[in-house]
mmCIF file of C-alpha atoms in Angstrom:
data_model
loop_
_atom_site.group_PDB
_atom_site.id
_atom_site.type_symbol
_atom_site.label_atom_id
_atom_site.label_comp_id
_atom_site.label_asym_id
_atom_site.label_seq_id
_atom_site.Cartn_x
_atom_site.Cartn_y
_atom_site.Cartn_z
ATOM 1 C CA MET S 1 97.227 57.239 63.261
ATOM 2 C CA ARG S 2 100.663 55.750 62.457
ATOM 3 C CA GLY S 3 102.643 58.870 61.540
ATOM 4 C CA ALA S 4 102.633 62.638 61.252
ATOM 5 C CA ILE S 5 103.821 64.770 58.336
ATOM 6 C CA VAL S 6 106.606 67.134 59.472
ATOM 7 C CA HIS S 7 108.183 69.439 56.866
ATOM 8 C CA GLY S 8 106.960 67.173 54.043
ATOM 9 C CA ARG S 9 108.223 63.976 55.649
ATOM 10 C CA THR S 10 106.350 61.280 57.508
ATOM 11 C CA ARG S 11 107.462 60.944 61.122
ATOM 12 C CA PRO S 12 106.572 57.819 63.153
ATOM 13 C CA PHE S 13 103.792 58.407 65.654
ATOM 14 C CA ASP S 14 105.120 58.641 69.214
ATOM 15 C CA PRO S 15 102.297 58.346 71.802
ATOM 16 C CA HIS S 16 104.512 59.672 74.601
ATOM 17 C CA ARG S 17 105.335 62.818 72.617
ATOM 18 C CA TRP S 18 101.659 63.418 71.880
ATOM 19 C CA ALA S 19 100.747 62.845 75.549
ATOM 20 C CA ALA S 20 103.341 65.404 76.656
ATOM 21 C CA ALA S 21 102.045 67.914 74.114
ATOM 22 C CA ALA S 22 98.476 67.367 75.293
ATOM 23 C CA ALA S 23 99.547 67.908 78.913
ATOM 24 C CA LEU S 24 101.319 71.128 77.950
ATOM 25 C CA LEU S 25 98.221 72.417 76.170
ATOM 26 C CA ALA S 26 96.104 71.533 79.214
ATOM 27 C CA CYS S 27 98.450 73.511 81.468
ATOM 28 C CA LEU S 28 98.320 76.510 79.130
ATOM 29 C CA ALA S 29 94.538 76.319 78.999
ATOM 30 C CA GLY S 30 94.519 76.315 82.803
ATOM 31 C CA SER S 31 96.465 79.584 82.987
ATOM 32 C CA GLY S 32 99.605 78.005 84.411
ATOM 33 C CA ALA S 33 97.906 75.945 87.083
ATOM 34 C CA CYS S 34 100.161 72.979 86.354
ATOM 35 C CA ALA S 35 103.300 75.051 86.773
ATOM 36 C CA SER S 36 102.262 76.017 90.312
ATOM 37 C CA ALA S 37 101.257 72.514 91.407
ATOM 38 C CA PRO S 38 103.582 71.273 94.172
ATOM 39 C CA SER S 39 105.563 68.071 93.817
ATOM 40 C CA ALA S 40 104.699 65.070 95.970
ATOM 41 C CA ALA S 41 107.660 65.843 98.232
ATOM 42 C CA GLU S 42 106.606 69.481 98.574
ATOM 43 C CA SER S 43 103.032 68.457 99.400
ATOM 44 C CA GLU S 44 104.347 66.149 102.129
ATOM 45 C CA SER S 45 106.478 68.974 103.535
ATOM 46 C CA ARG S 46 103.482 71.297 103.574
ATOM 47 C CA LEU S 47 101.315 68.746 105.359
ATOM 48 C CA ALA S 48 104.072 68.276 107.930
ATOM 49 C CA ALA S 49 104.253 72.059 108.428
ATOM 50 C CA LEU S 50 100.488 72.153 109.065
ATOM 51 C CA ALA S 51 100.476 69.270 111.555
ATOM 52 C CA PRO S 52 101.422 71.362 114.667
ATOM 53 C CA PHE S 53 98.347 73.540 114.087
ATOM 54 C CA ALA S 54 95.843 70.665 114.215
ATOM 55 C CA GLY S 55 93.231 70.903 116.956
ATOM 56 C CA THR S 56 90.949 73.517 118.494
ATOM 57 C CA TRP S 57 92.287 76.878 119.634
ATOM 58 C CA THR S 58 90.488 79.333 121.946
ATOM 59 C CA HIS S 59 90.908 83.090 121.975
ATOM 60 C CA ASP S 60 93.215 84.223 124.810
ATOM 61 C CA GLU S 61 92.314 87.798 125.714
ATOM 62 C CA ALA S 62 95.201 88.372 128.144
ATOM 63 C CA ALA S 63 97.828 87.018 125.739
ATOM 64 C CA THR S 64 96.328 89.073 122.906
ATOM 65 C CA ALA S 65 96.557 92.281 124.944
ATOM 66 C CA GLN S 66 100.146 91.511 125.950
ATOM 67 C CA ALA S 67 101.162 90.778 122.350
ATOM 68 C CA ALA S 68 99.521 93.984 121.166
ATOM 69 C CA ARG S 69 101.452 96.009 123.743
ATOM 70 C CA SER S 70 104.796 94.373 122.952
ATOM 71 C CA THR S 71 104.446 94.721 119.167
ATOM 72 C CA ALA S 72 102.542 98.015 119.090
ATOM 73 C CA GLY S 73 99.991 96.193 116.964
ATOM 74 C CA GLY S 74 96.227 96.341 117.121
ATOM 75 C CA SER S 75 94.503 93.914 119.457
ATOM 76 C CA GLN S 76 91.337 91.977 118.825
ATOM 77 C CA GLN S 77 89.290 94.749 120.406
ATOM 78 C CA ASP S 78 90.506 97.055 117.647
ATOM 79 C CA LEU S 79 89.513 94.901 114.654
ATOM 80 C CA ALA S 80 85.958 96.151 114.292
ATOM 81 C CA GLN S 81 87.002 99.785 114.726
ATOM 82 C CA ARG S 82 89.916 99.365 112.309
ATOM 83 C CA ALA S 83 87.563 97.837 109.759
ATOM 84 C CA SER S 84 85.168 100.771 110.127
ATOM 85 C CA ASP S 85 87.962 103.328 109.770
ATOM 86 C CA MET S 86 89.354 101.609 106.678
ATOM 87 C CA TRP S 87 85.889 101.437 105.139
ATOM 88 C CA MET S 88 85.443 105.191 105.552
ATOM 89 C CA THR S 89 88.899 105.874 104.092
ATOM 90 C CA GLU S 90 88.301 103.691 101.052
ATOM 91 C CA MET S 91 84.879 105.184 100.393
ATOM 92 C CA ARG S 92 86.384 108.673 100.595
ATOM 93 C CA ASP S 93 89.145 107.662 98.164
ATOM 94 C CA ARG S 94 86.562 106.290 95.756
ATOM 95 C CA GLY S 95 84.645 109.536 95.933
ATOM 96 C CA ASP S 96 87.747 111.681 95.402
ATOM 97 C CA ALA S 97 89.396 109.612 92.670
ATOM 98 C CA GLY S 98 86.607 107.675 91.019
ATOM 99 C CA ASN S 99 87.181 103.924 91.170
ATOM 100 C CA ALA S 100 90.261 104.012 93.407
ATOM 101 C CA VAL S 101 89.577 100.441 94.478
ATOM 102 C CA ASP S 102 88.091 97.763 92.267
ATOM 103 C CA GLY S 103 84.851 96.384 93.611
ATOM 104 C CA THR S 104 81.362 97.378 94.632
ATOM 105 C CA PRO S 105 80.192 99.194 97.756
ATOM 106 C CA ALA S 106 78.222 96.111 98.831
ATOM 107 C CA GLY S 107 81.224 93.815 98.327
ATOM 108 C CA LEU S 108 83.562 96.143 100.193
ATOM 109 C CA ARG S 109 81.052 96.498 103.016
ATOM 110 C CA GLN S 110 80.777 92.725 103.409
ATOM 111 C CA THR S 111 84.557 92.482 103.395
ATOM 112 C CA MET S 112 84.720 94.947 106.267
ATOM 113 C CA VAL S 113 82.112 92.998 108.211
ATOM 114 C CA MET S 114 84.214 89.839 107.885
ATOM 115 C CA LEU S 115 87.390 91.772 108.631
ATOM 116 C CA GLY S 116 86.066 92.992 111.971
ATOM 117 C CA VAL S 117 84.963 89.579 113.262
ATOM 118 C CA THR S 118 87.154 88.102 115.996
ATOM 119 C CA PRO S 119 86.784 84.292 116.017
ATOM 120 C CA ARG S 120 86.452 82.947 119.538
ATOM 121 C CA THR S 121 87.668 79.554 118.401
ATOM 122 C CA LEU S 122 89.676 78.178 115.488
ATOM 123 C CA THR S 123 89.751 74.508 114.525
ATOM 124 C CA PHE S 124 92.323 73.024 112.165
ATOM 125 C CA GLY S 125 92.398 69.506 110.781
ATOM 126 C CA VAL S 126 95.061 68.094 108.458
ATOM 127 C CA LEU S 127 93.572 65.915 105.713
ATOM 128 C CA HIS S 128 95.457 63.773 103.188
ATOM 129 C CA ASP S 129 95.827 66.681 100.742
ATOM 130 C CA ALA S 130 94.158 69.670 102.402
ATOM 131 C CA LEU S 131 93.726 71.732 105.544
ATOM 132 C CA SER S 132 90.326 71.935 107.214
ATOM 133 C CA ALA S 133 89.994 75.399 108.763
ATOM 134 C CA GLY S 134 86.969 76.263 110.901
ATOM 135 C CA TYR S 135 86.201 79.756 112.184
ATOM 136 C CA GLU S 136 83.883 79.342 115.200
ATOM 137 C CA GLU S 137 80.562 77.930 113.988
ATOM 138 C CA ASP S 138 81.199 78.683 110.298
ATOM 139 C CA THR S 139 81.277 75.799 107.839
ATOM 140 C CA PRO S 140 84.886 74.485 107.833
ATOM 141 C CA LEU S 141 86.938 75.347 104.764
ATOM 142 C CA ALA S 142 88.689 72.454 102.992
ATOM 143 C CA LEU S 143 91.755 74.151 101.523
ATOM 144 C CA PRO S 144 94.077 72.188 99.196
ATOM 145 C CA VAL S 145 97.749 72.276 100.163
ATOM 146 C CA SER S 146 98.433 73.178 96.509
ATOM 147 C CA GLY S 147 97.156 76.679 97.291
ATOM 148 C CA GLY S 148 94.353 76.684 94.735
ATOM 149 C CA TRP S 149 91.208 78.758 95.276
ATOM 150 C CA VAL S 150 88.013 76.933 96.281
ATOM 151 C CA ASP S 151 84.423 78.129 96.479
ATOM 152 C CA ALA S 152 83.040 78.338 100.007
ATOM 153 C CA THR S 153 80.358 80.027 102.084
ATOM 154 C CA ALA S 154 80.505 82.345 105.072
ATOM 155 C CA PRO S 155 77.902 84.299 107.033
ATOM 156 C CA GLN S 156 78.772 87.258 104.791
ATOM 157 C CA GLY S 157 77.888 85.286 101.646
ATOM 158 C CA SER S 158 79.714 83.319 98.965
ATOM 159 C CA ILE S 159 83.495 83.555 99.122
ATOM 160 C CA GLU S 160 86.630 82.030 97.656
ATOM 161 C CA ALA S 161 89.341 80.729 99.952
ATOM 162 C CA ARG S 162 92.832 79.258 99.756
ATOM 163 C CA ILE S 163 96.073 78.623 101.606
ATOM 164 C CA ARG S 164 98.781 81.108 100.702
ATOM 165 C CA TRP S 165 102.299 79.779 101.222
ATOM 166 C CA ASP S 166 105.452 81.748 102.025
ATOM 167 C CA GLY S 167 108.048 79.011 102.239
ATOM 168 C CA MET S 168 106.632 76.743 104.953
ATOM 169 C CA ARG S 169 104.647 79.560 106.588
ATOM 170 C CA PHE S 170 101.009 79.764 105.647
ATOM 171 C CA ALA S 171 98.035 82.097 105.643
ATOM 172 C CA VAL S 172 94.338 81.521 105.029
ATOM 173 C CA GLU S 173 92.966 83.947 102.467
ATOM 174 C CA ARG S 174 89.247 84.643 102.008
ATOM 175 C CA ARG S 175 87.924 86.965 99.344
ATOM 176 C CA ILE S 176 84.453 88.246 98.586
ATOM 177 C CA SER S 177 83.269 88.955 95.057
ATOM 178 C CA GLY S 178 83.265 92.708 94.545
ATOM 179 C CA GLY S 179 85.231 93.179 97.754
ATOM 180 C CA GLY S 180 88.709 92.552 99.089
ATOM 181 C CA THR S 181 90.849 89.699 100.390
ATOM 182 C CA ILE S 182 91.344 89.009 104.085
ATOM 183 C CA ARG S 183 94.664 87.326 104.851
ATOM 184 C CA ASP S 184 95.109 85.575 108.201
ATOM 185 C CA ASN S 185 98.762 84.674 108.786
ATOM 186 C CA PHE S 186 99.330 81.899 111.332
ATOM 187 C CA SER S 187 102.352 81.003 113.441
ATOM 188 C CA ILE S 188 103.007 79.221 116.723
ATOM 189 C CA LEU S 189 104.827 81.195 119.414
ATOM 190 C CA GLU S 190 107.523 79.823 121.715
ATOM 191 C CA SER S 191 104.909 79.800 124.482
ATOM 192 C CA GLY S 192 102.827 77.356 122.441
ATOM 193 C CA HIS S 193 100.161 79.957 121.653
ATOM 194 C CA LEU S 194 98.778 80.432 118.161
ATOM 195 C CA LEU S 195 99.271 83.908 116.681
ATOM 196 C CA LEU S 196 96.898 85.187 114.001
ATOM 197 C CA THR S 197 98.081 88.347 112.244
ATOM 198 C CA ARG S 198 95.360 89.779 110.026
ATOM 199 C CA GLU S 199 95.802 91.844 106.868
ATOM 200 C CA ILE S 200 93.469 93.133 104.193
ATOM 201 C CA VAL S 201 94.707 93.066 100.604
ATOM 202 C CA TRP S 202 93.443 95.583 98.072
ATOM 203 C CA ARG S 203 95.991 97.713 96.323
ATOM 204 C CA ARG S 204 98.566 96.434 98.820
ATOM 205 C CA PRO S 205 98.498 94.427 102.061
ATOM 206 C CA GLN S 206 97.469 96.522 105.047
ATOM 207 C CA PRO S 207 97.861 95.220 108.625
ATOM 208 C CA VAL S 208 94.698 95.235 110.692
ATOM 209 C CA GLY S 209 95.463 93.564 113.997
ATOM 210 C CA LEU S 210 96.477 90.393 115.786
ATOM 211 C CA ILE S 211 94.783 87.746 117.916
ATOM 212 C CA VAL S 212 96.371 85.132 120.171
ATOM 213 C CA PHE S 213 94.837 81.709 120.870
ATOM 214 C CA ARG S 214 95.574 78.877 123.305
ATOM 215 C CA ARG S 215 94.756 75.201 123.095
#
């Protein structure tokens, strides 16, 4: 193809123009995935932000209790009870207002089971373009630094998972089909401990509790 007819005139074929148009159409077909892809520099910055988290972390019960007291937040002992209470509230709302929350009872129940699990260990590994996140003995999740969703498995069944970025702060999100999304926000305290602040996201993020880990 040597030219294209534009408004009745023949225009010389420009392969670069056609390549750009094809890329644009591919982005549109992918629902804006290209627009959200990080630049090479941003990917490097994200990998650098993840580096301090690499290694294995063990649940610190004393530090968790102290953090819960100082922040008036729920401790790890409260996660299972909080999950049960939230399950009852959501089921009551569904009964009172029809489908108050999208999803199925089975999916919501499995979400609550996952929500109430306190990992005794967390293991992070920084790969060339992803974060490996392991919850105890579960299969590690390979999460792209781009933040895209990936299919994964958990004891509760098939899930989707991703890294959610807020500037250079990150969270691991796991969602169950027919259920909700569990968001684990991670930060390193001045003491060198790892703080996990857990939320569940349905109609809006709701805090559940916090857990502190040590190396």
